[in-house]
Amino acid sequence: GESVGLHLPTLSVQEGDNSIINCAYSNSASDYFIWYKQESGKGPQFIIDIRSNMDKRQGQRVTVLLNKTVKHLSLQIAATQPGDSAVYFCAENIGGNNNDMRFGAGTRLTVKP
Amino acid sequence: DVKVTQSSRYLVKRTGEKVFLECVQDMDHENMFWYRQDPGLGLRLIYFSYDVKMKEKGDIPEGYSVSREKKERFSLILESASTNQTSMYLCASSLLSPRGETQYFGPGTRLLVL
């Protein structure tokens, strides 16, 4: 399933399925993007990042895709597990030494056993 | 392993009280940030600091001040707490770089102002 991560929508998937979470970013000059995972009651945790000179980056069970033409970022989670249940949000760096980041509101992923 | 700690996980304060939120990072990062997080709004930047004794306003600085006397420590101060400052407060730190750098977050402080 897919979901747009701007107003905390919910994505529900079955354990073992793949998840796709989407994010539309705002600034065409943004050059660095991060996906964070936030579990209930905890701070955001870094998952994966990508710079604007790439269009795909893979980690362990996660892949980030960047489409600069339409200013779109997605996070793919392979073989989703119950421990993946959390809020996921994207962040874009809009430039400068001060690391000015803008954050999406997030998508709540629920994994059903 | 990167580590950002915040002094309190939960705080309950009364309207008009002065509130101090402390954040410490052990990564020797130049940049430190304070955000608030409210449902459906995402993270909003209150203040950030790129060096000791330096501070810059973020998007919503009204009602807040900050202090950075040491590189590893960044404090957020609510001079006179109000009920609309009830929120989750997150501290983060990052390297100073002309390129974007990952911001590492603390566990958050959930503040309730009565």
PDB file of C-alpha atoms in Angstrom:
ATOM      1  CA  GLY A   1       0.000   0.000   0.000  1.00  0.00           C
ATOM      2  CA  GLU A   2       0.948   3.662  -0.396  1.00  0.00           C
ATOM      3  CA  SER A   3       0.237   6.791   1.570  1.00  0.00           C
ATOM      4  CA  VAL A   4       1.115  10.463   1.410  1.00  0.00           C
ATOM      5  CA  GLY A   5       2.840  11.587   4.552  1.00  0.00           C
ATOM      6  CA  LEU A   6       1.713  15.159   5.119  1.00  0.00           C
ATOM      7  CA  HIS A   7      -1.296  15.093   7.475  1.00  0.00           C
ATOM      8  CA  LEU A   8      -0.645  11.955   9.479  1.00  0.00           C
ATOM      9  CA  PRO A   9      -2.641   9.516   7.411  1.00  0.00           C
ATOM     10  CA  THR A  10      -2.517   5.889   8.322  1.00  0.00           C
ATOM     11  CA  LEU A  11      -1.125   2.981   6.394  1.00  0.00           C
ATOM     12  CA  SER A  12      -2.022  -0.501   7.512  1.00  0.00           C
ATOM     13  CA  VAL A  13      -0.200  -3.524   6.119  1.00  0.00           C
ATOM     14  CA  GLN A  14       0.004  -7.210   6.809  1.00  0.00           C
ATOM     15  CA  GLU A  15       3.151  -8.578   8.397  1.00  0.00           C
ATOM     16  CA  GLY A  16       5.513  -9.725   5.663  1.00  0.00           C
ATOM     17  CA  ASP A  17       4.133  -7.369   3.023  1.00  0.00           C
ATOM     18  CA  ASN A  18       6.112  -4.485   1.589  1.00  0.00           C
ATOM     19  CA  SER A  19       5.234  -0.946   2.662  1.00  0.00           C
ATOM     20  CA  ILE A  20       5.560   2.246   0.662  1.00  0.00           C
ATOM     21  CA  ILE A  21       5.335   5.614   2.376  1.00  0.00           C
ATOM     22  CA  ASN A  22       5.353   8.764   0.269  1.00  0.00           C
ATOM     23  CA  CYS A  23       6.324  12.334   0.895  1.00  0.00           C
ATOM     24  CA  ALA A  24       5.977  15.443  -1.257  1.00  0.00           C
ATOM     25  CA  TYR A  25       8.651  18.004  -0.428  1.00  0.00           C
ATOM     26  CA  SER A  26       8.394  21.703  -0.949  1.00  0.00           C
ATOM     27  CA  ASN A  27      11.668  23.188  -2.141  1.00  0.00           C
ATOM     28  CA  SER A  28      13.213  22.340  -5.499  1.00  0.00           C
ATOM     29  CA  ALA A  29      16.587  23.534  -4.167  1.00  0.00           C
ATOM     30  CA  SER A  30      16.599  21.024  -1.298  1.00  0.00           C
ATOM     31  CA  ASP A  31      19.692  18.882  -1.535  1.00  0.00           C
ATOM     32  CA  TYR A  32      19.445  16.409   1.308  1.00  0.00           C
ATOM     33  CA  PHE A  33      16.598  14.277   2.571  1.00  0.00           C
ATOM     34  CA  ILE A  34      16.104  12.058   5.582  1.00  0.00           C
ATOM     35  CA  TRP A  35      13.514   9.534   6.662  1.00  0.00           C
ATOM     36  CA  TYR A  36      12.840   9.247  10.377  1.00  0.00           C
ATOM     37  CA  LYS A  37      10.916   6.678  12.386  1.00  0.00           C
ATOM     38  CA  GLN A  38       9.189   7.747  15.577  1.00  0.00           C
ATOM     39  CA  GLU A  39       7.751   5.193  17.944  1.00  0.00           C
ATOM     40  CA  SER A  40       5.160   6.184  20.487  1.00  0.00           C
ATOM     41  CA  GLY A  41       6.646   8.240  23.312  1.00  0.00           C
ATOM     42  CA  LYS A  42      10.112   8.372  21.757  1.00  0.00           C
ATOM     43  CA  GLY A  43      12.172  10.811  19.765  1.00  0.00           C
ATOM     44  CA  PRO A  44      12.628  10.478  16.003  1.00  0.00           C
ATOM     45  CA  GLN A  45      15.188   7.913  14.931  1.00  0.00           C
ATOM     46  CA  PHE A  46      17.227   8.229  11.749  1.00  0.00           C
ATOM     47  CA  ILE A  47      16.467   5.512   9.183  1.00  0.00           C
ATOM     48  CA  ILE A  48      18.073   6.478   5.906  1.00  0.00           C
ATOM     49  CA  ASP A  49      19.132   9.554   3.987  1.00  0.00           C
ATOM     50  CA  ILE A  50      19.735  10.520   0.384  1.00  0.00           C
ATOM     51  CA  ARG A  51      21.402  13.450  -1.342  1.00  0.00           C
ATOM     52  CA  SER A  52      20.015  15.133  -4.406  1.00  0.00           C
ATOM     53  CA  ASN A  53      22.704  13.718  -6.699  1.00  0.00           C
ATOM     54  CA  MET A  54      21.181  10.264  -6.214  1.00  0.00           C
ATOM     55  CA  ASP A  55      17.759   8.864  -7.034  1.00  0.00           C
ATOM     56  CA  LYS A  56      17.898   5.663  -5.012  1.00  0.00           C
ATOM     57  CA  ARG A  57      19.607   4.450  -1.875  1.00  0.00           C
ATOM     58  CA  GLN A  58      19.258   1.147  -0.097  1.00  0.00           C
ATOM     59  CA  GLY A  59      19.713   0.154   3.494  1.00  0.00           C
ATOM     60  CA  GLN A  60      18.804  -2.903   5.455  1.00  0.00           C
ATOM     61  CA  ARG A  61      15.199  -3.699   4.395  1.00  0.00           C
ATOM     62  CA  VAL A  62      14.646  -0.050   3.460  1.00  0.00           C
ATOM     63  CA  THR A  63      14.982   1.816   0.195  1.00  0.00           C
ATOM     64  CA  VAL A  64      14.560   5.520  -0.415  1.00  0.00           C
ATOM     65  CA  LEU A  65      13.625   6.811  -3.850  1.00  0.00           C
ATOM     66  CA  LEU A  66      13.974  10.442  -4.867  1.00  0.00           C
ATOM     67  CA  ASN A  67      12.181  11.954  -7.841  1.00  0.00           C
ATOM     68  CA  LYS A  68      13.365  15.532  -8.160  1.00  0.00           C
ATOM     69  CA  THR A  69      11.212  16.206 -11.201  1.00  0.00           C
ATOM     70  CA  VAL A  70       8.030  15.981  -9.169  1.00  0.00           C
ATOM     71  CA  LYS A  71       9.611  16.691  -5.750  1.00  0.00           C
ATOM     72  CA  HIS A  72       8.661  13.326  -4.388  1.00  0.00           C
ATOM     73  CA  LEU A  73      10.357  11.047  -1.897  1.00  0.00           C
ATOM     74  CA  SER A  74       9.338   7.541  -0.925  1.00  0.00           C
ATOM     75  CA  LEU A  75      10.372   5.012   1.684  1.00  0.00           C
ATOM     76  CA  GLN A  76       9.998   1.350   0.917  1.00  0.00           C
ATOM     77  CA  ILE A  77      10.140  -1.185   3.720  1.00  0.00           C
ATOM     78  CA  ALA A  78      10.562  -4.784   2.670  1.00  0.00           C
ATOM     79  CA  ALA A  79       8.938  -7.637   4.597  1.00  0.00           C
ATOM     80  CA  THR A  80       7.318  -5.322   7.109  1.00  0.00           C
ATOM     81  CA  GLN A  81       7.439  -6.518  10.701  1.00  0.00           C
ATOM     82  CA  PRO A  82       5.373  -5.585  13.789  1.00  0.00           C
ATOM     83  CA  GLY A  83       8.392  -3.677  15.112  1.00  0.00           C
ATOM     84  CA  ASP A  84       8.118  -1.364  12.117  1.00  0.00           C
ATOM     85  CA  SER A  85       4.862   0.064  13.452  1.00  0.00           C
ATOM     86  CA  ALA A  86       5.528   3.756  14.055  1.00  0.00           C
ATOM     87  CA  VAL A  87       5.107   7.206  12.560  1.00  0.00           C
ATOM     88  CA  TYR A  88       7.424   7.834   9.621  1.00  0.00           C
ATOM     89  CA  PHE A  89       8.231  11.299   8.392  1.00  0.00           C
ATOM     90  CA  CYS A  90      10.497  12.826   5.849  1.00  0.00           C
ATOM     91  CA  ALA A  91      12.745  15.833   6.230  1.00  0.00           C
ATOM     92  CA  GLU A  92      14.338  18.058   3.608  1.00  0.00           C
ATOM     93  CA  ASN A  93      17.350  20.261   4.016  1.00  0.00           C
ATOM     94  CA  ILE A  94      16.613  23.586   2.379  1.00  0.00           C
ATOM     95  CA  GLY A  95      20.207  24.660   2.439  1.00  0.00           C
ATOM     96  CA  GLY A  96      22.906  26.476   4.324  1.00  0.00           C
ATOM     97  CA  ASN A  97      25.397  25.696   7.050  1.00  0.00           C
ATOM     98  CA  ASN A  98      22.723  25.881   9.690  1.00  0.00           C
ATOM     99  CA  ASN A  99      21.196  22.676   8.442  1.00  0.00           C
ATOM    100  CA  ASP A 100      17.734  24.146   8.080  1.00  0.00           C
ATOM    101  CA  MET A 101      15.425  21.161   7.867  1.00  0.00           C
ATOM    102  CA  ARG A 102      11.713  21.055   7.124  1.00  0.00           C
ATOM    103  CA  PHE A 103       9.722  18.103   8.351  1.00  0.00           C
ATOM    104  CA  GLY A 104       6.561  16.454   7.121  1.00  0.00           C
ATOM    105  CA  ALA A 105       3.835  15.632   9.629  1.00  0.00           C
ATOM    106  CA  GLY A 106       4.273  11.919   9.034  1.00  0.00           C
ATOM    107  CA  THR A 107       2.421   8.729   8.210  1.00  0.00           C
ATOM    108  CA  ARG A 108       1.397   6.221  10.845  1.00  0.00           C
ATOM    109  CA  LEU A 109       2.306   2.689   9.789  1.00  0.00           C
ATOM    110  CA  THR A 110       0.445  -0.136  11.484  1.00  0.00           C
ATOM    111  CA  VAL A 111       1.578  -3.698  10.887  1.00  0.00           C
ATOM    112  CA  LYS A 112      -1.012  -6.391  11.454  1.00  0.00           C
ATOM    113  CA  PRO A 113       0.281  -9.810  12.547  1.00  0.00           C
TER     114      PRO A 113
ATOM    115  CA  ASP B   1      26.767   5.574  19.197  1.00  0.00           C
ATOM    116  CA  VAL B   2      25.230   9.027  19.022  1.00  0.00           C
ATOM    117  CA  LYS B   3      23.544  10.284  22.141  1.00  0.00           C
ATOM    118  CA  VAL B   4      21.236  13.202  22.786  1.00  0.00           C
ATOM    119  CA  THR B   5      19.654  13.329  26.216  1.00  0.00           C
ATOM    120  CA  GLN B   6      16.947  15.536  27.619  1.00  0.00           C
ATOM    121  CA  SER B   7      16.602  16.302  31.297  1.00  0.00           C
ATOM    122  CA  SER B   8      12.990  15.256  31.706  1.00  0.00           C
ATOM    123  CA  ARG B   9      10.619  12.905  29.892  1.00  0.00           C
ATOM    124  CA  TYR B  10       7.489  14.418  31.429  1.00  0.00           C
ATOM    125  CA  LEU B  11       6.827  17.766  33.068  1.00  0.00           C
ATOM    126  CA  VAL B  12       3.700  19.310  34.544  1.00  0.00           C
ATOM    127  CA  LYS B  13       3.798  23.051  35.206  1.00  0.00           C
ATOM    128  CA  ARG B  14       1.334  25.763  36.083  1.00  0.00           C
ATOM    129  CA  THR B  15       0.552  28.807  33.974  1.00  0.00           C
ATOM    130  CA  GLY B  16       3.066  31.565  34.657  1.00  0.00           C
ATOM    131  CA  GLU B  17       5.844  29.293  35.897  1.00  0.00           C
ATOM    132  CA  LYS B  18       9.333  29.509  34.465  1.00  0.00           C
ATOM    133  CA  VAL B  19      10.322  26.267  32.804  1.00  0.00           C
ATOM    134  CA  PHE B  20      13.785  25.004  31.916  1.00  0.00           C
ATOM    135  CA  LEU B  21      14.351  22.185  29.448  1.00  0.00           C
ATOM    136  CA  GLU B  22      17.879  20.878  29.198  1.00  0.00           C
ATOM    137  CA  CYS B  23      19.530  19.026  26.345  1.00  0.00           C
ATOM    138  CA  VAL B  24      22.979  17.456  26.229  1.00  0.00           C
ATOM    139  CA  GLN B  25      24.762  15.834  23.285  1.00  0.00           C
ATOM    140  CA  ASP B  26      27.991  13.870  23.379  1.00  0.00           C
ATOM    141  CA  MET B  27      28.886  13.989  19.682  1.00  0.00           C
ATOM    142  CA  ASP B  28      30.785  17.300  19.688  1.00  0.00           C
ATOM    143  CA  HIS B  29      28.208  18.709  17.267  1.00  0.00           C
ATOM    144  CA  GLU B  30      28.233  22.400  16.496  1.00  0.00           C
ATOM    145  CA  ASN B  31      24.525  22.711  15.723  1.00  0.00           C
ATOM    146  CA  MET B  32      21.789  22.220  18.280  1.00  0.00           C
ATOM    147  CA  PHE B  33      18.055  22.683  17.820  1.00  0.00           C
ATOM    148  CA  TRP B  34      14.851  22.905  19.786  1.00  0.00           C
ATOM    149  CA  TYR B  35      11.584  21.847  18.169  1.00  0.00           C
ATOM    150  CA  ARG B  36       8.062  21.398  19.323  1.00  0.00           C
ATOM    151  CA  GLN B  37       5.895  18.660  17.928  1.00  0.00           C
ATOM    152  CA  ASP B  38       2.119  18.882  17.867  1.00  0.00           C
ATOM    153  CA  PRO B  39      -0.309  16.395  16.314  1.00  0.00           C
ATOM    154  CA  GLY B  40      -0.729  16.919  12.591  1.00  0.00           C
ATOM    155  CA  LEU B  41       1.736  19.809  12.451  1.00  0.00           C
ATOM    156  CA  GLY B  42       5.087  18.077  12.268  1.00  0.00           C
ATOM    157  CA  LEU B  43       8.188  19.476  13.901  1.00  0.00           C
ATOM    158  CA  ARG B  44       8.427  23.230  14.160  1.00  0.00           C
ATOM    159  CA  LEU B  45      11.736  24.909  14.887  1.00  0.00           C
ATOM    160  CA  ILE B  46      11.797  27.178  17.922  1.00  0.00           C
ATOM    161  CA  TYR B  47      15.488  28.134  18.118  1.00  0.00           C
ATOM    162  CA  PHE B  48      18.808  26.798  17.005  1.00  0.00           C
ATOM    163  CA  SER B  49      22.420  27.428  17.852  1.00  0.00           C
ATOM    164  CA  TYR B  50      25.503  26.878  15.715  1.00  0.00           C
ATOM    165  CA  ASP B  51      28.094  27.708  18.357  1.00  0.00           C
ATOM    166  CA  VAL B  52      28.527  28.496  22.015  1.00  0.00           C
ATOM    167  CA  LYS B  53      26.630  31.668  22.985  1.00  0.00           C
ATOM    168  CA  MET B  54      25.184  31.910  19.474  1.00  0.00           C
ATOM    169  CA  LYS B  55      21.481  31.539  18.807  1.00  0.00           C
ATOM    170  CA  GLU B  56      19.087  32.076  15.952  1.00  0.00           C
ATOM    171  CA  LYS B  57      15.320  32.279  15.941  1.00  0.00           C
ATOM    172  CA  GLY B  58      13.419  29.536  14.232  1.00  0.00           C
ATOM    173  CA  ASP B  59       9.859  29.646  12.995  1.00  0.00           C
ATOM    174  CA  ILE B  60       8.075  29.994  16.348  1.00  0.00           C
ATOM    175  CA  PRO B  61      10.387  31.695  18.890  1.00  0.00           C
ATOM    176  CA  GLU B  62       7.697  33.733  20.664  1.00  0.00           C
ATOM    177  CA  GLY B  63       7.429  32.868  24.333  1.00  0.00           C
ATOM    178  CA  TYR B  64      10.746  31.025  24.370  1.00  0.00           C
ATOM    179  CA  SER B  65      14.387  31.808  24.932  1.00  0.00           C
ATOM    180  CA  VAL B  66      17.514  29.644  24.797  1.00  0.00           C
ATOM    181  CA  SER B  67      20.950  29.444  26.307  1.00  0.00           C
ATOM    182  CA  ARG B  68      24.122  27.778  25.062  1.00  0.00           C
ATOM    183  CA  GLU B  69      26.966  28.287  27.490  1.00  0.00           C
ATOM    184  CA  LYS B  70      28.766  25.060  26.612  1.00  0.00           C
ATOM    185  CA  LYS B  71      29.045  23.265  23.301  1.00  0.00           C
ATOM    186  CA  GLU B  72      27.362  20.124  24.515  1.00  0.00           C
ATOM    187  CA  ARG B  73      24.422  21.771  26.274  1.00  0.00           C
ATOM    188  CA  PHE B  74      21.446  23.704  24.897  1.00  0.00           C
ATOM    189  CA  SER B  75      18.669  24.921  27.158  1.00  0.00           C
ATOM    190  CA  LEU B  76      15.158  26.008  26.267  1.00  0.00           C
ATOM    191  CA  ILE B  77      13.446  28.433  28.632  1.00  0.00           C
ATOM    192  CA  LEU B  78       9.788  29.261  28.897  1.00  0.00           C
ATOM    193  CA  GLU B  79       9.822  32.537  30.810  1.00  0.00           C
ATOM    194  CA  SER B  80       6.136  32.352  31.737  1.00  0.00           C
ATOM    195  CA  ALA B  81       4.492  29.115  30.699  1.00  0.00           C
ATOM    196  CA  SER B  82       1.105  29.247  29.036  1.00  0.00           C
ATOM    197  CA  THR B  83      -1.374  26.498  28.230  1.00  0.00           C
ATOM    198  CA  ASN B  84      -0.685  26.813  24.490  1.00  0.00           C
ATOM    199  CA  GLN B  85       2.872  25.711  25.182  1.00  0.00           C
ATOM    200  CA  THR B  86       1.656  22.270  26.137  1.00  0.00           C
ATOM    201  CA  SER B  87       3.494  20.100  23.652  1.00  0.00           C
ATOM    202  CA  MET B  88       6.226  17.567  22.996  1.00  0.00           C
ATOM    203  CA  TYR B  89       9.638  19.276  22.919  1.00  0.00           C
ATOM    204  CA  LEU B  90      12.459  17.697  20.981  1.00  0.00           C
ATOM    205  CA  CYS B  91      16.117  18.584  21.024  1.00  0.00           C
ATOM    206  CA  ALA B  92      18.441  17.667  18.162  1.00  0.00           C
ATOM    207  CA  SER B  93      22.059  18.151  17.181  1.00  0.00           C
ATOM    208  CA  SER B  94      24.059  17.946  13.981  1.00  0.00           C
ATOM    209  CA  LEU B  95      27.426  18.720  12.493  1.00  0.00           C
ATOM    210  CA  LEU B  96      28.011  22.131  10.973  1.00  0.00           C
ATOM    211  CA  SER B  97      28.532  21.661   7.264  1.00  0.00           C
ATOM    212  CA  PRO B  98      27.782  23.407   3.955  1.00  0.00           C
ATOM    213  CA  ARG B  99      25.925  20.241   3.015  1.00  0.00           C
ATOM    214  CA  GLY B 100      22.937  18.882   4.841  1.00  0.00           C
ATOM    215  CA  GLU B 101      23.727  16.717   7.814  1.00  0.00           C
ATOM    216  CA  THR B 102      21.648  14.307   9.812  1.00  0.00           C
ATOM    217  CA  GLN B 103      19.971  15.731  12.862  1.00  0.00           C
ATOM    218  CA  TYR B 104      19.982  13.354  15.827  1.00  0.00           C
ATOM    219  CA  PHE B 105      17.142  13.661  18.269  1.00  0.00           C
ATOM    220  CA  GLY B 106      16.715  13.193  21.971  1.00  0.00           C
ATOM    221  CA  PRO B 107      13.817  11.235  23.460  1.00  0.00           C
ATOM    222  CA  GLY B 108      11.639  14.300  23.927  1.00  0.00           C
ATOM    223  CA  THR B 109      10.035  16.083  26.863  1.00  0.00           C
ATOM    224  CA  ARG B 110       6.276  16.040  27.072  1.00  0.00           C
ATOM    225  CA  LEU B 111       5.224  19.265  28.797  1.00  0.00           C
ATOM    226  CA  LEU B 112       1.765  19.871  30.198  1.00  0.00           C
ATOM    227  CA  VAL B 113       0.925  23.396  31.296  1.00  0.00           C
ATOM    228  CA  LEU B 114      -2.145  23.636  33.506  1.00  0.00           C
TER     229      LEU B 114
END
